[in-house]
Coordinates of C-alpha atoms in Angstrom, one line a residue:
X3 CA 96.5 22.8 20.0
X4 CA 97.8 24.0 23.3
X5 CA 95.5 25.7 25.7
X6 CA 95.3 26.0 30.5
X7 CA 92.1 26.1 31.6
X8 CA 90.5 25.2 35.2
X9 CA 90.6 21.4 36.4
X10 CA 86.7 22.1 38.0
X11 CA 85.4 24.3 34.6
X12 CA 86.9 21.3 32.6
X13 CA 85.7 18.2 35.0
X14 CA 82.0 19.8 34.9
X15 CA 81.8 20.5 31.1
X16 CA 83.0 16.7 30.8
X17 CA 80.3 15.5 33.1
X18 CA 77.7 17.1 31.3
X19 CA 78.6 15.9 27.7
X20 CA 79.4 12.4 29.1
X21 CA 75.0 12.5 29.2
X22 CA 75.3 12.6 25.0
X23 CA 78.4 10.4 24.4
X24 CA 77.5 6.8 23.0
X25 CA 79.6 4.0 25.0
X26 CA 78.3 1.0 23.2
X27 CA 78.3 2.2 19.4
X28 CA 80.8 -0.1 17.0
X29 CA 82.0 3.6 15.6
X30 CA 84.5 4.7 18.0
X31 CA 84.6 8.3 17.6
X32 CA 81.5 8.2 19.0
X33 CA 82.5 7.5 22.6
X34 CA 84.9 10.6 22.1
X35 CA 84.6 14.2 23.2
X36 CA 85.4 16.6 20.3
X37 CA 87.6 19.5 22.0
X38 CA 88.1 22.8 20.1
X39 CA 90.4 25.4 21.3
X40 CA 90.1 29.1 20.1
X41 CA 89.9 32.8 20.8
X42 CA 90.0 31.7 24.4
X43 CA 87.2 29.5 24.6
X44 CA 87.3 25.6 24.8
X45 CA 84.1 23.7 23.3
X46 CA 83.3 20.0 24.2
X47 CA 80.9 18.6 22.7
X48 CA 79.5 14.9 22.5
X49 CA 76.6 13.1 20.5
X50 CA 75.0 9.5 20.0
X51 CA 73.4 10.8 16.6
X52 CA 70.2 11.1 18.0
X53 CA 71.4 13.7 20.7
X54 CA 74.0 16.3 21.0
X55 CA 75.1 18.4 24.0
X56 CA 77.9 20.8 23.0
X57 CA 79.5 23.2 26.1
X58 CA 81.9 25.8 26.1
X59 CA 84.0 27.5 28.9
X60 CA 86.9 29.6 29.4
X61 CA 90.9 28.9 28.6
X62 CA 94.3 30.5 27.9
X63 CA 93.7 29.3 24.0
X64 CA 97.8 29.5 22.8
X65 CA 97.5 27.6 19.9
X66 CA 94.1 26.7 18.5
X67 CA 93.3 23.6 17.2
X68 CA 90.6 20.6 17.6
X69 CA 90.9 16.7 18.5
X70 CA 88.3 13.8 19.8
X71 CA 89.2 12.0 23.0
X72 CA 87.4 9.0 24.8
X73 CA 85.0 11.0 26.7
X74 CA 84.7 8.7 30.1
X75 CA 88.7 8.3 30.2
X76 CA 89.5 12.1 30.1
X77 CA 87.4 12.1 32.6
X78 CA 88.4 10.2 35.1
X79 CA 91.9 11.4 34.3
X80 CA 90.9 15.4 35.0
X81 CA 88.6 14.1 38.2
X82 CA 91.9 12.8 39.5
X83 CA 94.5 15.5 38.8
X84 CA 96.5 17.0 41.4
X85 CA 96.2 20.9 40.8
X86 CA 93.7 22.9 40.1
X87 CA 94.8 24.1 36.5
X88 CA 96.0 21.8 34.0
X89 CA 97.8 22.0 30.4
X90 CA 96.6 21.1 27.7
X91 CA 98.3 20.3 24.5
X92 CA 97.3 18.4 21.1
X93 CA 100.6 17.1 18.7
X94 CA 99.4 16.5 14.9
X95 CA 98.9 13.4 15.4
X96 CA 96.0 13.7 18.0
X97 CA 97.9 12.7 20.7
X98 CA 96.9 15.1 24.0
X99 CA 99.1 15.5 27.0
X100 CA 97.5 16.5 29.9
X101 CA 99.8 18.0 32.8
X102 CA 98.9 19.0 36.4
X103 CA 101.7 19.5 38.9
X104 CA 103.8 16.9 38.9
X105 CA 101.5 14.1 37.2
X106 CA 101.4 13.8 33.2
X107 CA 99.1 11.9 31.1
X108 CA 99.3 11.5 27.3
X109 CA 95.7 9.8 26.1
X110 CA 95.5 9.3 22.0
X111 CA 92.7 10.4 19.7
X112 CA 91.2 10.4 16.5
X113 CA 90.9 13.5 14.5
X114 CA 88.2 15.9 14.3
X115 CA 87.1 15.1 11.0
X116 CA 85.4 12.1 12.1
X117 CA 83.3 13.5 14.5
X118 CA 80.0 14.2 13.2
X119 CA 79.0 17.9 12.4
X120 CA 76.9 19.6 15.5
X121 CA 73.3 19.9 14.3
X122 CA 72.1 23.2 13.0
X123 CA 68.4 23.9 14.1
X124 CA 66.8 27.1 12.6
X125 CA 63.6 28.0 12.6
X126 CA 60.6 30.8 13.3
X127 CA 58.9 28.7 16.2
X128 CA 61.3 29.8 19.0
X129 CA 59.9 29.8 23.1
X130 CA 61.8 31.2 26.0
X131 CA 61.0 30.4 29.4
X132 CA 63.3 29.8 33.2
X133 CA 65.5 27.1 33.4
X134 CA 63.7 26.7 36.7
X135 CA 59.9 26.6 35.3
X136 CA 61.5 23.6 32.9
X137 CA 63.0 21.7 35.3
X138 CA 60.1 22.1 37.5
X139 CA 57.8 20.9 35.3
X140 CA 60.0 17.9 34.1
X141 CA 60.3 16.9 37.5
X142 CA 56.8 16.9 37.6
X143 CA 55.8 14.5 34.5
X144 CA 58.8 12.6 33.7
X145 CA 58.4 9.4 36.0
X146 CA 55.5 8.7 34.0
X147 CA 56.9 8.6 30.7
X148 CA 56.7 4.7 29.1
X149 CA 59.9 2.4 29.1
X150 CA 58.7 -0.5 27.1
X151 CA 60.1 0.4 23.3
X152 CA 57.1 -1.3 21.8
X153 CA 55.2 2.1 22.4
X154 CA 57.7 4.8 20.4
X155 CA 54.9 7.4 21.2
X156 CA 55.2 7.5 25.3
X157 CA 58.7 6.7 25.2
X158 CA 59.0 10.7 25.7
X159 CA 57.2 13.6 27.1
X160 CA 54.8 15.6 25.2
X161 CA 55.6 19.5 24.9
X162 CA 52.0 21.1 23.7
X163 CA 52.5 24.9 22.8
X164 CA 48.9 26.1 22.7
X165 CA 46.3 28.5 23.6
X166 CA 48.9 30.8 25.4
X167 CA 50.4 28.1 27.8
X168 CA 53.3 25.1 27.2
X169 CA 51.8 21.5 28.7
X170 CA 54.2 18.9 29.3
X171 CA 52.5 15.3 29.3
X172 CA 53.3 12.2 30.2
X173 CA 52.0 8.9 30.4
X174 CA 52.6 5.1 30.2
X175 CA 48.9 3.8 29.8
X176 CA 48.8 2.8 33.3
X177 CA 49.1 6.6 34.9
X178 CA 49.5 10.3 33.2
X179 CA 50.9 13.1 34.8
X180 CA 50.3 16.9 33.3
X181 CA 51.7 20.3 34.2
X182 CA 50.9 23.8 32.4
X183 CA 52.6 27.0 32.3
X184 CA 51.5 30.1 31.1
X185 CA 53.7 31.8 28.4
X186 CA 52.9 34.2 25.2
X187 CA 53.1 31.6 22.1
X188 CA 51.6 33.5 18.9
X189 CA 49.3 31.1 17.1
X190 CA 52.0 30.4 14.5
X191 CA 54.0 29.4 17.0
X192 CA 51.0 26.7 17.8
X193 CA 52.5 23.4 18.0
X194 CA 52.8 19.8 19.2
X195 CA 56.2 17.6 19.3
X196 CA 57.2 14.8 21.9
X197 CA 60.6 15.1 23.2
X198 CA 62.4 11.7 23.5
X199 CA 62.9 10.4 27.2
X200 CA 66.6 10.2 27.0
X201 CA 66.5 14.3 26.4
X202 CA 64.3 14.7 29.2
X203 CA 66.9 12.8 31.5
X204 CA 69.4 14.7 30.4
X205 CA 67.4 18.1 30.7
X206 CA 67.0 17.1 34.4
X207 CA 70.8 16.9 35.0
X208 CA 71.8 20.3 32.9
X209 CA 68.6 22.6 33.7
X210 CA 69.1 24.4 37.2
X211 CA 67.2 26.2 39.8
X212 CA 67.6 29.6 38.3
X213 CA 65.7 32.3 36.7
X214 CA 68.0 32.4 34.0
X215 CA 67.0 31.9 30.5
X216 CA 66.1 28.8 28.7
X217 CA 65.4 29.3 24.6
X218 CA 63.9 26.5 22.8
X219 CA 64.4 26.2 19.0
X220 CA 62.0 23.2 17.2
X221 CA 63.6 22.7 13.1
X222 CA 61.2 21.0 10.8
X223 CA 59.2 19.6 13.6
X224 CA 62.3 16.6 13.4
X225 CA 64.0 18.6 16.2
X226 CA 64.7 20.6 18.4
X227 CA 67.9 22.5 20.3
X228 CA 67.7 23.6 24.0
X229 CA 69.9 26.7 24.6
X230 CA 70.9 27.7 28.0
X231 CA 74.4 30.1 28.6
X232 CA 77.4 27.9 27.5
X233 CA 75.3 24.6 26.6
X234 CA 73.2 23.1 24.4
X235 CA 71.5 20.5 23.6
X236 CA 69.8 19.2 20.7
X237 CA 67.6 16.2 20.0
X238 CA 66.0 14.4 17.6
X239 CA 62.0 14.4 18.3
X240 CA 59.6 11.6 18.1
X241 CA 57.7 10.9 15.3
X242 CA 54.4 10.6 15.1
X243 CA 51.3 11.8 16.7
X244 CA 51.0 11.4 20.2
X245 CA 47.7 9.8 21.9
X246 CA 44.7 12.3 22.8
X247 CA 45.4 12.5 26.6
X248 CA 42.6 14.5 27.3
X249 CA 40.3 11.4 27.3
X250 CA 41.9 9.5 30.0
X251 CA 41.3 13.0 32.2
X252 CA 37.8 12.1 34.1
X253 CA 35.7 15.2 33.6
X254 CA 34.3 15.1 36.7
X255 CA 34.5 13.8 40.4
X256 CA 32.6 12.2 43.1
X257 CA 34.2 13.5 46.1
X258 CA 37.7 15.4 46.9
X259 CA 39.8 14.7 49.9
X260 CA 42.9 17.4 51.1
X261 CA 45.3 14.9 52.3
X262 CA 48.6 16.7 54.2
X263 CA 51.7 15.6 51.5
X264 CA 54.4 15.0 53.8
X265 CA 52.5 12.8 56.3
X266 CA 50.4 10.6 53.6
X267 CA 54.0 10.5 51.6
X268 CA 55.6 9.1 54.5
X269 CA 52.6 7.2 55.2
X270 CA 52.9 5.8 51.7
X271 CA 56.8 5.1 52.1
X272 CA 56.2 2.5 55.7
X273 CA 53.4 0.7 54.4
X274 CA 54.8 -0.3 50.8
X275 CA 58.1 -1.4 52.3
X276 CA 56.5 -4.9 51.8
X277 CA 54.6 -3.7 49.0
X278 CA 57.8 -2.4 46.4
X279 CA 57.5 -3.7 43.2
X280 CA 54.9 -3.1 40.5
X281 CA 52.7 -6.3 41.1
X282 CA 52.1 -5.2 44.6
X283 CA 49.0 -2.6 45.9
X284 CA 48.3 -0.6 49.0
X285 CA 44.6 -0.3 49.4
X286 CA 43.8 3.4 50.5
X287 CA 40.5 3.4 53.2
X288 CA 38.5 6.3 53.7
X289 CA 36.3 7.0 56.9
X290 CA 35.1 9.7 59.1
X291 CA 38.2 11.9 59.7
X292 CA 41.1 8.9 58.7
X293 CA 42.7 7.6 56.2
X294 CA 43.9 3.6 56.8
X295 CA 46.9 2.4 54.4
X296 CA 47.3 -0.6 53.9
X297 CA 48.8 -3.8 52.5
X298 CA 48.3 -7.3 52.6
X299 CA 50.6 -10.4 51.2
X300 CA 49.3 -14.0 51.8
X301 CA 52.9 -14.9 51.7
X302 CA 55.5 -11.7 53.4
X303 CA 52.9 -10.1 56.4
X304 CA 50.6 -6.6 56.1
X305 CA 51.1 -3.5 57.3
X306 CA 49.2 -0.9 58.3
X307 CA 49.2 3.4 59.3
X308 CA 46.0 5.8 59.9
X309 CA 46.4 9.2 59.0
X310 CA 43.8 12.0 59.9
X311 CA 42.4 14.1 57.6
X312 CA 39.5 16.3 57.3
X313 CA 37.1 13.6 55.7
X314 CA 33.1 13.3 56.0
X315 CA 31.5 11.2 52.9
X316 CA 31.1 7.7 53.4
X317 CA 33.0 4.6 53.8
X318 CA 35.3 4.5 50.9
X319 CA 38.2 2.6 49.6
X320 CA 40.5 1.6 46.4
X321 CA 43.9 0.4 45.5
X322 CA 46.8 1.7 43.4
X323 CA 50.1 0.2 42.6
X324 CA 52.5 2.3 45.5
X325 CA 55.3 3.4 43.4
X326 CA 52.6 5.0 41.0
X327 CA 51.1 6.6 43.8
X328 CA 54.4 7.8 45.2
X329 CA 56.0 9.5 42.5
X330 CA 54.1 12.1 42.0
X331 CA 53.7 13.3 45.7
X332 CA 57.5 13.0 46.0
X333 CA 57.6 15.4 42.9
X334 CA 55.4 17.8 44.3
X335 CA 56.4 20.7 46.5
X336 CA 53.2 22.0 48.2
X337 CA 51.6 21.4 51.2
X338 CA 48.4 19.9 50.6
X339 CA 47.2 17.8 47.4
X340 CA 43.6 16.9 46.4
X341 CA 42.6 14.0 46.0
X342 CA 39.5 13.2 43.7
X343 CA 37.8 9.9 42.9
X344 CA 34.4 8.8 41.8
X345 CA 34.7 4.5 42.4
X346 CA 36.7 2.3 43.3
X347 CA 37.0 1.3 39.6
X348 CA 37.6 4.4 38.5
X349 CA 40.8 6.7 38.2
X350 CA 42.2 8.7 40.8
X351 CA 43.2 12.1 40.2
X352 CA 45.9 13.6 42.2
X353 CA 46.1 17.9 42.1
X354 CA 47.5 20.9 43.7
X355 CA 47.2 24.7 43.4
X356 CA 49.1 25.0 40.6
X357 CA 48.3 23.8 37.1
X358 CA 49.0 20.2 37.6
X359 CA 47.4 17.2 37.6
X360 CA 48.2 13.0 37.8
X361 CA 45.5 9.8 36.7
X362 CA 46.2 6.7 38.2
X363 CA 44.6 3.3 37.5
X364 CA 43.4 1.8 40.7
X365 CA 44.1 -2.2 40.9
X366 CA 41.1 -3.7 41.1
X367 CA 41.8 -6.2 43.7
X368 CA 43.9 -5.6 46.9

């Protein structure tokens, strides 16, 4: 294989595959890149069995051919090469030489036929929406997907196609975040699958800010393959059923406060600097026309902001855990949020305009 291609096209196709590659696996090859040269594109592609992200860009292809090279290492080599085209040539023995200017690097490999074949996902449920509306709502759920293993069925997100709208959902037990988006789904199409939290990750790093278009292909219900120009990604999807969410979602609220997002974030950010772990709470105080954050620890100090706000029901308060009640207002991009509330043993339900919504457990002592 001998092929020139750009240092930066090269570089960022390596980045992105290095999200799939497996560094701690006892089979080798699985650490590797596999690199396939021909008809003047170059394919990379990486996978840990469970996911695979396969790129391709553009080369001068003069002599096709394929190889596997340790991902992380041809990396760091094309990060630090001198000019910005490079050389690129495989022997028979999967030896590569990489040459830049002046500098030369020969890295060794393993052949292609131990690198395990790219999935194939086919199948009639197929959905196309923007990269942007998908990395939009990601942004907007992910935080609260689970990281304790012992619960498989929150270790992802949940991707509802129903009723003419996707929902994404996510939750840990302890908060749930949901976001909707309108989009025709024919009732074939009708389905439920939770993608796996390491896939979400990765979705946030490859999916961009454009209008450009995203096709999602789900196989079997077992999984599923995110296509977007020169990438994609495929994943394995969760098994099993996940919880009924809509339960946790209180039907109904005692009072709503509009709370300014930038000012009650920052608010948020002061008062839990002695409050930033998950064992800590800051207690939220409503009266007339204020809102008092606050925290308290017999052994560190307390702390304390007002913020004003348009506010007449009585005397209030309740306590949250302040990196749950962070996140999502971080996530968010609007203005204002609503926030609704019925007792102080009750959830709290953060919203905005848009089709999104968070529960949080309050703490019931702060």
């Amino acid at each position: 294989m001998k092929c020139i291609l750009s240092k930066e096209s090269l570089h960022q196709a390596l980045q992105t595959v290095l999200l799939a590659a497996d560094q701690k696996t006892t089979m080798p090859v699985l650490s590797n890149t596999l690199i396939q040269a021909k008809d003047g594109k170059i394919s990379l592609t990486a996978t840990d069995l469970d996911n695979a992200i396969k790129i391709t860009i553009d080369g001068t292809v003069e002599k096709p051919g394929a190889t596997t090279l340790p991902a992380r290492r041809l990396s760091t080599v094309v990060r630090e090469l001198p000019t910005p085209e490079l050389a690129f040539t495989v022997d028979s023995k999967n030896n590569a030489t990489i040459e830049s200017g002046q500098a030369t690097f020969k890295i060794l490999g393993l052949p292609e036929e131990e690198f395990p074949p790219f999935p194939t996902v086919e199948g009639s449920r197929t959905y196309t929406l923007t990269q942007k509306t998908l990395r939009e709502m990601i942004r907007k759920t992910s935080y609260a997907m689970a990281s304790d293993d012992t619960r498989r069925m929150l270790m992802g997100t949940l991707f509802s196609f129903q009723n003419g709208k996707l929902t994404l959902v996510a939750t840990d037990g302890k908060r749930l975040a949901l976001t909707e988006h309108e989009m025709e789904i024919t009732k074939s199409q009708e389905l439920d699958i939770i993608v796996p939290s390491k896939a979400i990750r990765n979705l946030e790093t490859i999916l961009s800010d454009s209008e450009a278009p995203l096709t999602l292909t789900v196989a079997d219900e077992k999984q599923i393959a995110f296509s977007l120009g020169n990438t994609i990604l495929v994943t394995k999807l969760v098994e099993g059923k996940y919880p009924n969410y809509r339960q946790v979602i209180p039907t109904e609220a005692k009072e709503r406060v509009i709370i300014d997002r930038e000012h009650f974030l920052n608010a948020l950010r002061r008062v839990s600097c002695l409050a930033p772990d998950l064992h800590t709470a800051v207690r939220l105080t409503f009266t007339k026309n204020k809102l008092e954050l606050s925290t308290h620890l017999p052994d560190v100090g307390e702390a304390k902001e007002t913020i004003a706000l348009d506010y007449k029901g009585k005397d209030f308060a309740i306590a949250f855990n302040p990196v749950y009640l962070m996140e999502p207002v971080r996530n968010l991009d609007t203005e204002t949020l609503f926030f609704d509330y019925t007792d102080e043993l009750s959830p709290g339900v953060i919203k905005h305009s848009k089709p999104f919504l968070y529960v949080i457990m309050p703490i019931r002592s702060a």
